[in-house]
Coordinates of C-alpha atoms (C1' of nucleotides) in Angstrom, one line a residue:
Chain A
M29 CA 26.3 -2.0 51.5
L30 CA 23.5 -0.8 53.6
T31 CA 24.9 2.5 54.4
V32 CA 24.5 4.7 51.3
S33 CA 25.2 7.9 53.3
T34 CA 26.8 9.8 50.5
P35 CA 23.9 9.7 47.9
R36 CA 21.3 10.1 50.7
A37 CA 23.1 13.2 52.0
M38 CA 23.3 14.6 48.6
L39 CA 19.5 13.9 48.1
L40 CA 18.8 15.7 51.4
E41 CA 20.9 18.7 50.3
M42 CA 19.1 18.9 47.1
A43 CA 15.8 18.9 49.0
V44 CA 17.0 21.5 51.3
T45 CA 17.8 23.9 48.6
A46 CA 14.6 23.0 46.9
R47 CA 12.9 24.0 50.1
K48 CA 14.4 27.4 50.1
R49 CA 11.8 28.5 47.5
P50 CA 9.0 30.1 49.3
K51 CA 6.3 27.6 47.8
A52 CA 7.2 27.0 44.1
Q53 CA 4.5 24.4 43.9
G54 CA 3.9 23.9 40.1
L55 CA 7.3 23.2 38.6
R56 CA 6.8 19.4 38.8
P57 CA 6.4 18.1 35.2
K58 CA 3.4 16.0 36.0
A59 CA -0.1 16.1 34.8
Q60 CA 0.6 17.2 31.3
G61 CA -3.1 17.0 30.3
P62 CA -5.5 19.8 30.6
R63 CA -5.0 21.8 33.8
P64 CA -7.5 20.3 36.3
K65 CA -8.7 23.5 37.9
A66 CA -6.8 26.7 37.5
L67 CA -3.1 27.6 37.2
K68 CA -3.0 29.5 40.4
V69 CA -1.6 28.3 43.6
R70 CA -4.9 26.9 44.8
Y71 CA -4.1 25.5 48.1
H72 CA -1.2 24.6 50.4
H73 CA 0.0 22.1 48.0
G74 CA -2.8 21.2 45.7
D75 CA -3.0 17.4 45.8
L76 CA -0.2 16.3 48.2
R77 CA -1.7 12.9 48.9
R78 CA -1.3 11.9 45.1
A79 CA 2.1 13.6 44.9
L80 CA 3.3 11.8 48.1
L81 CA 2.2 8.4 46.5
E82 CA 3.9 9.1 43.2
E83 CA 7.1 10.2 44.9
A84 CA 7.1 7.2 47.0
V85 CA 6.7 4.9 44.0
R86 CA 9.5 6.9 42.2
T87 CA 11.8 6.7 45.2
I88 CA 11.2 2.9 45.5
R89 CA 11.8 2.4 41.8
D90 CA 15.0 4.6 41.6
D91 CA 16.7 3.8 44.9
G92 CA 15.0 0.6 46.3
T93 CA 12.9 -0.1 49.2
A94 CA 15.3 0.9 51.9
A95 CA 15.6 4.4 50.5
L96 CA 11.8 5.0 51.1
T97 CA 12.0 7.4 54.1
L98 CA 9.3 9.7 55.1
R99 CA 11.8 12.4 55.5
A100 CA 13.2 11.7 52.0
V101 CA 9.9 11.6 50.2
G102 CA 8.8 14.8 52.0
A103 CA 12.1 16.4 51.2
R104 CA 11.9 15.5 47.5
L105 CA 8.6 17.3 47.3
G106 CA 9.9 20.4 48.9
V107 CA 7.6 19.7 51.8
S108 CA 8.5 19.1 55.3
R109 CA 8.6 15.7 57.0
T110 CA 5.4 14.8 58.8
A111 CA 3.4 16.6 56.2
L112 CA 2.7 13.1 55.2
Y113 CA 0.8 12.4 58.4
R114 CA -2.1 14.6 57.2
H115 CA -2.7 12.1 54.5
F116 CA -1.5 8.8 55.7
A117 CA -1.8 7.4 59.1
D118 CA 1.8 6.2 59.2
K119 CA 4.5 4.7 57.0
S120 CA 2.8 1.4 56.7
A121 CA -0.4 3.2 55.4
L122 CA 1.7 4.8 52.7
L123 CA 3.1 1.4 51.8
D124 CA -0.4 0.0 51.6
A125 CA -1.1 2.8 49.0
V126 CA 2.0 1.8 47.2
S127 CA 1.0 -1.8 47.1
E128 CA -2.5 -1.0 46.0
D129 CA -1.0 1.0 43.1
G130 CA 1.1 -1.9 42.3
F131 CA -1.7 -4.4 42.2
R132 CA -3.7 -2.2 40.0
R133 CA -0.8 -1.9 37.5
L134 CA -0.3 -5.6 37.7
G135 CA -3.9 -6.3 37.1
D136 CA -3.9 -4.0 34.1
A137 CA -0.8 -5.8 32.7
L138 CA -2.6 -9.2 33.0
E139 CA -5.7 -7.9 31.5
R140 CA -3.8 -6.5 28.6
A141 CA -1.8 -9.7 28.1
W142 CA -4.8 -11.9 28.0
A143 CA -6.7 -9.6 25.6
D144 CA -3.8 -8.9 23.3
A145 CA -3.3 -12.6 22.9
G146 CA -6.9 -13.3 22.2
G147 CA -7.6 -15.5 25.3
G148 CA -7.3 -19.2 25.1
V149 CA -3.9 -21.0 25.9
P150 CA -1.8 -18.3 24.3
G151 CA -3.6 -15.8 26.5
F152 CA -2.9 -17.9 29.5
E153 CA 0.7 -18.2 28.7
A154 CA 0.9 -14.5 28.1
M155 CA -0.6 -13.7 31.4
G156 CA 2.1 -15.8 33.0
S157 CA 4.8 -14.0 31.2
A158 CA 3.3 -10.7 31.8
Y159 CA 3.2 -11.5 35.5
V160 CA 6.8 -12.3 35.7
R161 CA 7.8 -9.4 33.6
F162 CA 5.9 -7.0 35.7
A163 CA 7.8 -8.2 38.8
L164 CA 11.2 -8.0 37.0
D165 CA 10.4 -4.5 35.6
N166 CA 9.4 -3.1 39.0
P167 CA 11.3 -5.4 41.5
S168 CA 11.1 -3.0 44.5
H169 CA 7.4 -2.2 43.9
Y170 CA 6.7 -6.0 43.7
R171 CA 8.6 -6.5 46.9
V172 CA 6.6 -4.0 48.7
M173 CA 3.4 -5.6 47.4
F174 CA 4.5 -8.9 49.0
G175 CA 6.6 -7.6 51.7
V176 CA 6.4 -8.1 55.4
W177 CA 4.1 -5.1 55.6
N178 CA 0.4 -5.8 55.8
S179 CA 1.0 -9.5 55.0
R180 CA -1.9 -10.5 57.2
E181 CA -5.4 -9.7 56.2
H182 CA -5.5 -6.5 58.3
H183 CA -4.7 -4.1 55.4
D184 CA -7.4 -1.7 54.0
P185 CA -10.2 -2.6 51.8
A186 CA -8.8 -0.7 48.7
L187 CA -5.6 -2.7 48.8
R188 CA -7.5 -5.9 49.3
A189 CA -9.8 -5.2 46.4
A190 CA -6.9 -4.4 44.0
G191 CA -5.3 -7.7 44.9
T192 CA -8.4 -9.6 44.6
R193 CA -9.1 -8.2 41.2
A194 CA -5.6 -9.3 39.9
F195 CA -6.2 -12.7 41.1
Q196 CA -9.8 -12.8 39.9
L197 CA -8.4 -12.1 36.4
L198 CA -6.4 -15.3 36.6
V199 CA -9.4 -17.3 37.9
D200 CA -11.6 -16.0 35.1
A201 CA -9.0 -16.9 32.5
L202 CA -8.9 -20.5 33.8
A203 CA -12.6 -20.7 33.9
A204 CA -12.7 -19.7 30.4
L205 CA -10.3 -22.4 29.5
Q206 CA -12.2 -25.0 31.3
R207 CA -15.4 -23.7 29.5
D208 CA -13.7 -24.1 26.1
G209 CA -12.7 -27.6 26.9
V210 CA -8.9 -26.9 26.8
A211 CA -8.3 -27.2 30.5
R212 CA -9.0 -30.1 32.8
R213 CA -12.4 -29.8 34.8
D214 CA -11.4 -31.9 37.8
E215 CA -10.4 -29.0 39.9
T216 CA -12.1 -25.6 40.4
P217 CA -10.6 -22.5 38.7
V218 CA -9.9 -21.1 42.0
A219 CA -7.8 -24.0 43.1
V220 CA -5.9 -24.2 39.8
A221 CA -5.4 -20.3 40.0
R222 CA -3.8 -20.5 43.4
Y223 CA -1.4 -23.1 42.2
V224 CA -0.6 -21.1 39.1
W225 CA -0.2 -17.9 41.2
A226 CA 2.4 -19.7 43.5
V227 CA 4.3 -20.8 40.4
V228 CA 4.7 -17.3 38.9
H229 CA 5.1 -15.7 42.3
G230 CA 8.0 -18.1 43.1
I231 CA 9.6 -17.5 39.8
A232 CA 9.2 -13.7 40.1
M233 CA 10.6 -13.8 43.6
L234 CA 13.6 -15.9 42.7
G235 CA 14.2 -13.7 39.6
I236 CA 14.0 -10.5 41.5
D237 CA 16.3 -11.7 44.2
G238 CA 19.0 -12.7 41.6
R239 CA 18.8 -16.4 42.5
L240 CA 18.3 -17.5 38.9
P241 CA 21.5 -17.6 36.7
D242 CA 22.7 -14.7 34.6
G243 CA 20.9 -11.5 33.8
A244 CA 17.5 -13.0 33.1
G245 CA 18.1 -13.6 29.3
G246 CA 20.5 -16.6 29.1
P247 CA 20.1 -20.3 29.7
G248 CA 18.6 -21.0 33.1
G249 CA 17.6 -17.3 33.6
V250 CA 14.2 -15.9 34.6
R251 CA 13.0 -15.8 31.0
D252 CA 14.0 -19.4 30.5
V253 CA 12.5 -20.6 33.7
T254 CA 9.3 -18.7 32.9
S255 CA 8.9 -20.2 29.4
F256 CA 9.6 -23.6 30.9
A257 CA 7.1 -23.1 33.6
V258 CA 4.3 -21.9 31.4
R259 CA 5.0 -24.9 29.1
R260 CA 5.2 -27.4 32.0
L261 CA 2.1 -26.0 33.5
G262 CA 0.4 -27.7 30.7
S263 CA 2.3 -30.9 30.3
G264 CA 3.8 -32.0 33.6
I265 CA 7.2 -33.5 34.5
F266 CA 6.6 -37.2 34.9
L267 CA 6.1 -39.8 32.4
T268 CA 2.4 -40.5 33.2
E269 CA 2.0 -41.6 29.5
P270 CA 5.0 -43.4 28.2
S271 CA 3.7 -42.9 24.6
L272 CA 4.1 -39.2 24.9
P273 CA 6.7 -37.8 22.9
S274 CA 9.2 -35.3 24.3
A275 CA 8.0 -32.0 23.0
P276 CA 4.1 -31.7 22.9
S277 CA 4.3 -28.0 22.5
A278 CA 6.1 -26.3 19.6
R279 CA 8.9 -24.6 21.5
Chain B
M20 CA 1.2 -2.6 65.1
L21 CA 4.9 -1.9 64.5
T22 CA 5.5 -0.3 67.8
V23 CA 5.7 -3.0 70.4
S24 CA 7.1 -0.8 73.1
T25 CA 5.8 -2.6 76.1
P26 CA 7.3 -6.0 75.6
R27 CA 10.4 -4.6 74.2
A28 CA 10.8 -2.3 77.3
M29 CA 10.2 -5.3 79.6
L30 CA 12.7 -7.2 77.7
L31 CA 15.3 -4.6 78.1
E32 CA 14.5 -4.3 81.8
M33 CA 15.1 -8.0 82.1
A34 CA 18.3 -7.7 80.3
V35 CA 19.5 -4.9 82.5
T36 CA 18.8 -6.9 85.6
A37 CA 20.6 -9.8 84.1
R38 CA 23.5 -7.6 83.4
K39 CA 23.8 -6.7 87.1
R40 CA 25.5 -9.8 87.8
P41 CA 29.3 -9.5 87.6
K42 CA 29.7 -12.1 84.8
A43 CA 27.4 -15.1 85.4
Q44 CA 28.4 -16.7 82.2
G45 CA 27.5 -20.3 82.5
L46 CA 23.8 -20.3 83.5
R47 CA 22.4 -20.8 79.9
P48 CA 20.8 -24.0 79.5
K49 CA 22.4 -25.0 76.3
A50 CA 25.0 -27.6 75.3
Q51 CA 23.6 -30.3 77.7
G52 CA 26.0 -32.9 76.4
P53 CA 29.4 -33.5 77.8
R54 CA 31.1 -30.3 78.8
P55 CA 33.3 -29.2 76.0
K56 CA 36.4 -28.0 77.9
A57 CA 36.2 -27.2 81.6
L58 CA 33.6 -25.8 83.9
K59 CA 35.7 -22.8 84.8
V60 CA 34.9 -19.3 83.5
R61 CA 37.4 -19.8 80.7
Y62 CA 37.1 -16.5 78.8
H63 CA 35.1 -13.2 78.6
H64 CA 32.1 -15.0 77.5
G65 CA 33.1 -18.4 76.2
D66 CA 31.6 -18.7 72.8
L67 CA 29.8 -15.4 72.2
R68 CA 29.5 -15.8 68.4
R69 CA 27.5 -19.0 68.7
A70 CA 25.4 -17.6 71.5
L71 CA 24.6 -14.5 69.5
L72 CA 23.6 -16.5 66.6
E73 CA 21.4 -18.8 68.6
E74 CA 19.9 -15.8 70.4
A75 CA 19.2 -14.1 67.0
V76 CA 17.5 -17.2 65.7
R77 CA 15.5 -17.5 68.9
T78 CA 14.4 -13.8 68.7
I79 CA 13.4 -14.1 65.1
R80 CA 11.4 -17.2 65.8
D81 CA 9.6 -15.7 68.9
D82 CA 9.1 -12.1 68.0
G83 CA 9.5 -11.9 64.2
T84 CA 12.1 -10.3 61.9
A85 CA 11.4 -6.7 63.0
A86 CA 12.2 -7.5 66.6
L87 CA 15.8 -8.5 65.7
T88 CA 17.8 -5.7 67.0
L89 CA 21.5 -5.7 67.7
R90 CA 20.7 -4.1 71.1
A91 CA 18.0 -6.5 72.0
V92 CA 20.0 -9.6 71.2
G93 CA 22.9 -8.3 73.1
A94 CA 20.7 -7.4 76.0
R95 CA 19.1 -10.9 76.1
L96 CA 22.5 -12.4 76.5
G97 CA 23.4 -10.1 79.4
V98 CA 26.0 -8.5 77.1
S99 CA 26.3 -5.0 75.9
R100 CA 25.3 -3.8 72.6
T101 CA 28.2 -3.5 70.1
A102 CA 29.7 -6.6 71.7
L103 CA 28.4 -8.3 68.6
Y104 CA 30.8 -6.2 66.4
R105 CA 33.7 -8.4 67.6
H106 CA 32.2 -11.3 65.9
F107 CA 30.1 -10.0 63.0
A108 CA 30.9 -7.1 60.7
D109 CA 27.5 -5.6 61.0
K110 CA 23.8 -6.6 61.2
S111 CA 23.7 -8.0 57.8
A112 CA 26.5 -10.3 58.6
L113 CA 24.5 -11.5 61.5
L114 CA 21.6 -12.0 59.1
D115 CA 23.9 -13.9 56.7
A116 CA 24.7 -16.2 59.5
V117 CA 21.1 -16.8 60.4
S118 CA 20.4 -17.5 56.7
E119 CA 23.2 -20.0 56.5
D120 CA 21.9 -21.8 59.6
G121 CA 18.4 -21.8 58.0
F122 CA 19.7 -23.3 54.7
R123 CA 21.6 -26.0 56.5
R124 CA 18.4 -26.9 58.5
L125 CA 16.4 -26.8 55.3
G126 CA 18.9 -29.0 53.6
D127 CA 18.7 -31.5 56.5
A128 CA 15.0 -31.6 56.3
L129 CA 15.0 -32.3 52.5
E130 CA 17.6 -35.0 52.9
R131 CA 15.6 -36.7 55.7
A132 CA 12.4 -36.5 53.7
W133 CA 13.9 -38.0 50.6
A134 CA 15.7 -40.8 52.7
D135 CA 12.7 -41.6 54.9
A136 CA 10.4 -42.0 51.9
G137 CA 12.9 -44.3 50.1
G138 CA 13.5 -42.0 47.1
G139 CA 11.6 -42.3 43.8
V140 CA 8.4 -40.4 43.3
P141 CA 7.3 -40.6 46.9
G142 CA 10.6 -39.3 47.9
F143 CA 10.3 -36.3 45.5
E144 CA 6.8 -35.5 46.8
A145 CA 8.1 -35.8 50.4
M146 CA 10.9 -33.3 49.6
G147 CA 8.3 -30.9 48.3
S148 CA 6.0 -31.2 51.3
A149 CA 9.1 -30.9 53.6
Y150 CA 10.3 -27.7 51.9
V151 CA 7.0 -26.1 52.4
R152 CA 6.6 -27.4 55.9
F153 CA 10.0 -25.9 56.9
A154 CA 8.9 -22.6 55.6
L155 CA 5.6 -22.7 57.5
D156 CA 7.3 -24.0 60.7
N157 CA 9.9 -21.3 60.6
P158 CA 8.3 -18.3 58.8
S159 CA 10.6 -15.6 60.0
H160 CA 13.7 -17.7 59.5
Y161 CA 12.6 -18.4 56.0
R162 CA 11.9 -14.8 55.4
V163 CA 15.4 -13.9 56.4
M164 CA 16.8 -16.5 54.1
F165 CA 15.0 -15.0 51.1
G166 CA 14.8 -11.5 52.4
V167 CA 16.1 -8.3 50.9
W168 CA 19.3 -8.8 52.6
N169 CA 22.2 -10.3 50.6
S170 CA 19.8 -10.9 47.7
R171 CA 22.6 -10.4 45.2
E172 CA 25.5 -12.8 45.0
H173 CA 27.6 -10.7 47.3
H174 CA 27.0 -12.8 50.4
D175 CA 29.8 -14.9 52.1
P176 CA 30.9 -18.3 50.8
A177 CA 29.4 -20.2 53.8
L178 CA 25.9 -19.0 53.1
R179 CA 26.3 -19.7 49.4
A180 CA 27.5 -23.2 50.2
A181 CA 24.7 -23.9 52.4
G182 CA 22.1 -22.6 49.8
T183 CA 23.9 -24.5 47.0
R184 CA 23.7 -27.7 49.0
A185 CA 20.1 -27.6 49.6
F186 CA 19.4 -26.8 45.9
Q187 CA 21.8 -29.7 44.9
L188 CA 19.7 -32.1 46.9
L189 CA 16.8 -31.3 44.7
V190 CA 18.9 -31.7 41.5
D191 CA 20.3 -35.0 42.6
A192 CA 16.7 -36.3 43.4
L193 CA 15.6 -35.3 39.9
A194 CA 18.6 -36.9 38.4
A195 CA 17.9 -40.0 40.1
L196 CA 14.3 -39.9 38.9
Q197 CA 15.5 -39.5 35.4
R198 CA 18.0 -42.2 35.8
D199 CA 15.4 -44.6 37.0
G200 CA 13.1 -43.7 34.0
V201 CA 10.3 -42.2 35.9
A202 CA 11.1 -38.6 34.9
R203 CA 11.2 -37.2 31.4
R204 CA 14.7 -36.6 30.1
D205 CA 14.0 -33.8 27.7
E206 CA 15.4 -31.3 30.2
T207 CA 18.4 -31.3 32.5
P208 CA 17.8 -32.0 36.1
V209 CA 19.1 -28.5 37.0
A210 CA 16.5 -26.9 34.7
V211 CA 13.7 -28.9 36.2
A212 CA 15.0 -28.3 39.7
R213 CA 14.9 -24.5 39.2
Y214 CA 11.2 -24.9 38.1
V215 CA 10.4 -27.1 41.1
W216 CA 12.2 -24.7 43.4
A217 CA 10.3 -21.8 42.1
V218 CA 7.0 -23.8 42.7
V219 CA 7.6 -24.6 46.3
H220 CA 9.2 -21.3 47.0
G221 CA 6.1 -19.5 45.7
I222 CA 3.8 -21.7 47.8
A223 CA 5.9 -21.3 50.8
M224 CA 5.9 -17.5 50.4
L225 CA 2.2 -17.2 49.9
G226 CA 1.6 -19.5 52.8
I227 CA 3.9 -17.6 55.1
D228 CA 2.3 -14.3 54.2
G229 CA -1.2 -15.7 54.9
R230 CA -2.2 -15.2 51.4
L231 CA -3.7 -18.7 51.0
P232 CA -7.1 -19.2 52.6
D233 CA -7.7 -20.4 56.3
G234 CA -5.0 -21.6 58.7
A235 CA -3.3 -23.9 56.3
G236 CA -5.2 -27.1 56.9
G237 CA -8.6 -26.6 55.3
P238 CA -9.6 -26.4 51.6
G239 CA -7.5 -24.0 49.5
G240 CA -5.0 -23.8 52.3
V241 CA -1.3 -24.2 52.1
R242 CA -1.5 -28.0 52.6
D243 CA -4.0 -28.2 49.9
V244 CA -2.2 -26.2 47.6
T245 CA 1.0 -28.1 48.3
S246 CA -0.5 -31.5 47.7
F247 CA -2.2 -30.1 44.6
A248 CA 1.3 -28.8 43.4
V249 CA 3.3 -31.9 44.0
R250 CA 0.6 -34.0 42.1
R251 CA 0.3 -31.5 39.2
L252 CA 4.1 -31.3 39.0
G253 CA 3.8 -34.7 37.7
S254 CA 0.6 -34.4 35.6
G255 CA 0.1 -31.0 34.2
I256 CA -3.0 -28.9 33.8
F257 CA -4.2 -28.9 30.2
L258 CA -5.8 -31.7 28.4
T259 CA -3.0 -32.7 26.3
E260 CA -4.3 -36.2 26.2
P261 CA -8.1 -36.2 26.2
S262 CA -8.2 -39.9 27.1
L263 CA -6.6 -39.1 30.4
P264 CA -8.9 -39.7 33.3
S265 CA -9.2 -37.4 36.2
A266 CA -7.0 -38.7 38.9
P267 CA -3.9 -40.4 37.7
S268 CA -2.4 -40.4 41.2
A269 CA -4.1 -42.0 44.1
R270 CA -5.0 -39.1 46.3
Chain C
dC6 C1' 57.1 -13.8 88.1
dG7 C1' 56.3 -9.3 85.3
dC8 C1' 55.5 -7.3 81.1
dC9 C1' 53.3 -6.7 76.8
dT10 C1' 50.4 -7.9 72.9
dT11 C1' 46.1 -9.1 71.3
dA12 C1' 41.4 -10.5 71.7
dT13 C1' 37.3 -9.3 73.6
dG14 C1' 33.7 -6.3 75.9
dT15 C1' 32.0 -1.4 77.4
dT16 C1' 30.7 3.4 77.3
dG17 C1' 30.0 7.5 74.8
dT18 C1' 28.6 9.6 71.0
dC19 C1' 26.7 10.5 66.3
dG20 C1' 23.4 10.8 62.6
dG21 C1' 19.2 8.9 60.9
dC22 C1' 14.6 7.1 61.5
dG23 C1' 9.2 7.2 62.6
dT24 C1' 6.2 9.5 65.4
dC25 C1' 3.8 12.7 68.4
dA26 C1' 2.5 17.3 70.4
dA27 C1' 2.3 22.0 69.8
dC28 C1' 2.2 25.6 66.9
dA29 C1' 1.5 28.2 62.3
dT30 C1' -1.1 29.3 58.1
dA31 C1' -4.4 29.3 54.6
dG32 C1' -8.8 28.6 52.5
dA33 C1' -13.9 28.3 53.4
dG34 C1' -18.1 30.0 55.1
dG35 C1' -20.8 32.5 58.3
Chain D
dC30 C1' -14.3 40.5 59.3
dC31 C1' -14.1 36.7 62.1
dT32 C1' -13.9 31.9 63.0
dC33 C1' -13.4 27.2 61.9
dT34 C1' -11.1 23.7 60.0
dA35 C1' -7.9 21.5 56.9
dT36 C1' -3.3 21.4 56.0
dG37 C1' 1.8 22.2 56.8
dT38 C1' 6.0 23.3 60.1
dT39 C1' 9.0 22.9 64.0
dG40 C1' 10.7 20.8 68.1
dA41 C1' 11.2 16.9 70.6
dC42 C1' 11.5 11.9 72.0
dG43 C1' 13.0 7.3 71.9
dC44 C1' 15.0 3.7 69.2
dC45 C1' 18.2 2.1 65.9
dG46 C1' 23.0 0.9 63.6
dA47 C1' 27.5 2.2 63.7
dC48 C1' 32.0 4.1 65.0
dA49 C1' 35.8 5.8 68.3
dA50 C1' 37.9 5.5 72.5
dC51 C1' 38.6 3.2 76.5
dA52 C1' 38.7 -1.1 79.7
dT53 C1' 39.8 -5.7 80.7
dA54 C1' 41.4 -10.3 80.3
dA55 C1' 43.9 -14.2 78.2
dG56 C1' 48.1 -15.8 76.7
dG57 C1' 52.9 -15.5 75.2
dC58 C1' 57.6 -14.4 76.5
dG59 C1' 61.4 -12.6 78.9

DNA sequence: CGCCTTATGTTGTCGGCGTCAACATAGAGG
DNA sequence: CCTCTATGTTGACGCCGACAACATAAGGCG
């Protein structure tokens, strides 16, 4: 279960062989756009910090959070372990950078969802779905973002800013809904946003952990609970108005 | 941050001195009730499995999840490392036992909340508050229960049973609400329970991680979001009925 | 009682991990 | 050319989980 010695050993073997090359730095198929500076060797590595971050994200995505090892990420880049310490204070700093990257992508996804749906209630529901979809598509990344690391407010300003921006998108959407008279005004947008955030976060976490039935698509699965949630976020559960029919929203 | 070498070293020192005793087994101040069998030495340790589990829970509660080390828990009990392997397959098995214990306690708390409130809508709201309160009172324990470990369905039957029981309490409550005509009947109790579970789970996680303002008591804190959530779980956010006043539920 | 089987606990050891110190190297700038 | 500094490497340390081999105690059985 936890001991994946065979693939990890293979991985390290690969890395060792890759390290045999004197310094074949430019073979990585990244940055396909115009060459940033020149095609010469430039420096020790070029932009190791970015490469380390990208490799960490890739490692987490492919092999899970437990496989993220300073030694492994260094080896995958054909660079020695501890090379990372010239760009990150320690492992938690690297994870902070990974989290910041995740919050930035999450914010982009929310922004896109709201804009593509044209705002309003459809935009709000699209944001909720996009949030859960992001978590399901990047489970390990999402787990790092909300992991035990840096859980308190001690993390660096960049990470904090990225997280705040993603949350603010939700606040702004709710403020717009209130302004347009489609959302109740008896609570501040921030208070409602915290609640909505908790809802989608809970669904995302349960979905990621496989605690909702089936593979996300069937009845009771993550998608089902998500659509249920975004509908109920606007209608409630209890019969506060007995005259209310069963399905106020058209499916 | 992550390196707490000083207290850990002290702890190990304590343990080493404790281990100097030949086998002073019975000095632990537990099981204050009637002596289970006899006051003689009985066996190698007596009931090491239970002692290991309790010590693991205590370690997690006092020093956090990261401090849970097979060596540390063994040392705290005056027993050698690897003694644990006679009672648990590996570390994840110990964590499974900790999770099972947590789900049992959580279920007890939910049951008590529902019963003490006399069922109905107050009972339902009490369950929600009790759920979040349990998580806030036992953050590390809760994190283990929903941690990366055993997230898939591979964990042992006892853990699965304890988790299912806690969830079933919620389902039963919602079924009762539906039966009494106070909850909408357009969805099955299980579907609604999944949604409610996600809501309280999300609040609990955000609260545990310190992602809600202040120390849980002030405006916007965990308690605020929780009460907001249990109210909105019954009323909804959007203005589906414009004639609806602002506060349908008293406080 | 003496022996043996089995359950339980210990010691030794291994590989992996994060991290630090010391050393090496390459680019920049005088 | 020489030096300075940024960057990368090697070696080592302590901690961790896990396994193998060994030690010991409880209990069954003659």
